[in-house]
C-alpha positions as YAML, in Angstrom:
chain: A
units: angstrom
residues:
- id: 1
  name: MET
  ca: [-22.34, 8.36, 24.50]
- id: 2
  name: VAL
  ca: [-18.74, 8.26, 24.93]
- id: 3
  name: HIS
  ca: [-16.61, 10.77, 22.12]
- id: 4
  name: TYR
  ca: [-13.39, 10.65, 21.29]
- id: 5
  name: PHE
  ca: [-10.95, 13.01, 19.38]
- id: 6
  name: ARG
  ca: [-7.93, 12.77, 17.50]
- id: 7
  name: VAL
  ca: [-5.11, 15.21, 18.73]
- id: 8
  name: MET
  ca: [-3.70, 16.49, 15.58]
- id: 9
  name: LYS
  ca: [0.13, 18.14, 15.25]
- id: 10
  name: ASN
  ca: [0.75, 20.74, 12.12]
- id: 11
  name: VAL
  ca: [3.33, 20.02, 10.49]
- id: 12
  name: THR
  ca: [5.25, 21.87, 7.48]
- id: 13
  name: ILE
  ca: [5.69, 21.01, 3.95]
- id: 14
  name: THR
  ca: [7.66, 22.43, 1.04]
- id: 15
  name: LEU
  ca: [6.19, 21.90, -1.99]
- id: 16
  name: ASP
  ca: [7.90, 22.97, -5.78]
- id: 17
  name: GLU
  ca: [5.56, 26.84, -6.43]
- id: 18
  name: GLU
  ca: [4.28, 24.33, -9.27]
- id: 19
  name: VAL
  ca: [2.89, 21.79, -7.19]
- id: 20
  name: ALA
  ca: [1.43, 24.55, -4.53]
- id: 21
  name: GLN
  ca: [-0.21, 26.29, -6.60]
- id: 22
  name: TRP
  ca: [-1.59, 23.01, -8.08]
- id: 23
  name: VAL
  ca: [-2.09, 21.70, -4.96]
- id: 24
  name: ARG
  ca: [-4.60, 24.88, -3.80]
- id: 25
  name: ILE
  ca: [-6.64, 24.81, -6.87]
- id: 26
  name: TRP
  ca: [-6.88, 20.96, -6.56]
- id: 27
  name: ALA
  ca: [-8.37, 21.73, -2.73]
- id: 28
  name: ALA
  ca: [-10.43, 24.32, -3.78]
- id: 29
  name: LYS
  ca: [-12.83, 22.46, -6.46]
- id: 30
  name: ARG
  ca: [-13.05, 20.00, -3.09]
- id: 31
  name: GLN
  ca: [-14.06, 22.66, -0.99]
- id: 32
  name: THR
  ca: [-10.97, 21.66, 1.17]
- id: 33
  name: SER
  ca: [-7.91, 22.85, 3.16]
- id: 34
  name: VAL
  ca: [-4.47, 21.69, 1.04]
- id: 35
  name: SER
  ca: [-3.89, 20.24, 5.00]
- id: 36
  name: ARG
  ca: [-6.59, 18.36, 5.20]
- id: 37
  name: LEU
  ca: [-6.48, 17.13, 1.74]
- id: 38
  name: VAL
  ca: [-2.37, 15.85, 2.33]
- id: 39
  name: GLY
  ca: [-3.98, 14.22, 6.04]
- id: 40
  name: GLU
  ca: [-6.26, 12.11, 3.89]
- id: 41
  name: MET
  ca: [-3.67, 11.51, 1.50]
- id: 42
  name: LEU
  ca: [-1.90, 10.38, 4.08]
- id: 43
  name: HIS
  ca: [-4.08, 8.25, 6.71]
- id: 44
  name: LYS
  ca: [-4.82, 6.24, 3.56]
- id: 45
  name: ARG
  ca: [-1.38, 5.20, 3.22]
- id: 46
  name: MET
  ca: [-1.09, 4.41, 6.55]
- id: 47
  name: LEU
  ca: [-4.22, 2.44, 6.53]
- id: 48
  name: GLU
  ca: [-3.29, 0.77, 2.60]
- id: 49
  name: ASP
  ca: [0.61, 0.49, 4.40]
- id: 50
  name: GLN
  ca: [-0.64, -1.12, 7.69]
- id: 51
  name: GLU
  ca: [-3.20, -4.35, 5.27]
- id: 52
  name: TYR
  ca: [0.17, -4.93, 3.37]
- id: 53
  name: GLU
  ca: [2.19, -5.52, 6.62]
- id: 54
  name: THR
  ca: [-0.88, -7.57, 8.11]
- id: 55
  name: LEU
  ca: [-0.98, -9.60, 4.65]
- id: 56
  name: MET
  ca: [2.41, -10.44, 5.04]
- id: 57
  name: LYS
  ca: [2.80, -11.31, 7.99]
- id: 58
  name: GLN
  ca: [-0.16, -13.59, 7.15]
- id: 59
  name: HIS
  ca: [1.85, -15.14, 4.21]
- id: 60
  name: LEU
  ca: [4.63, -15.27, 5.65]
- id: 61
  name: SER
  ca: [3.51, -16.91, 8.59]
- id: 62
  name: ALA
  ca: [1.24, -19.95, 6.78]
- id: 63
  name: GLU
  ca: [2.45, -23.23, 6.09]
- id: 64
  name: PRO
  ca: [4.21, -24.18, 2.88]
- id: 65
  name: LYS
  ca: [2.14, -25.45, -0.16]
- id: 66
  name: HIS
  ca: [3.37, -28.57, -2.03]
- id: 67
  name: LEU
  ca: [3.80, -27.99, -5.30]
- id: 68
  name: LYS
  ca: [3.71, -31.30, -6.66]
- id: 69
  name: GLN
  ca: [3.15, -34.43, -5.58]
- id: 70
  name: VAL
  ca: [5.52, -36.69, -3.34]
- id: 71
  name: ALA
  ca: [5.85, -39.26, -6.36]
- id: 72
  name: ASP
  ca: [6.24, -36.81, -9.39]
- id: 73
  name: HIS
  ca: [9.53, -35.46, -10.22]
- id: 74
  name: TYR
  ca: [11.15, -32.14, -11.13]
- id: 75
  name: LEU
  ca: [11.60, -32.24, -15.20]
- id: 76
  name: ARG
  ca: [14.78, -31.79, -16.07]
- id: 77
  name: ARG
  ca: [15.75, -28.95, -18.50]
- id: 78
  name: ASP
  ca: [16.03, -30.49, -21.33]
- id: 79
  name: GLU
  ca: [12.82, -32.72, -20.60]
- id: 80
  name: LEU
  ca: [11.47, -29.38, -19.90]
- id: 81
  name: HIS
  ca: [12.90, -27.39, -22.87]
- id: 82
  name: ASP
  ca: [12.46, -30.36, -24.88]
- id: 83
  name: ARG
  ca: [15.60, -30.71, -26.24]
...
């Protein structure tokens, strides 16, 4: 059995007093620490960002799709607006 341990880093953040008080209460209601709460929120954001980047790379590497048949023509402005 292999155990993987994450290396945890301490960081200091500065919060407005009102925000600090609110987040302490919010964390206490969830029986966790502010540190863990912020860490989980940032981890979730990181995963969302990574997923977005992956999907964007897939999208940009895909072959372009034709929106019309070769014989079709685009409508002129006056045709489009029935002028």
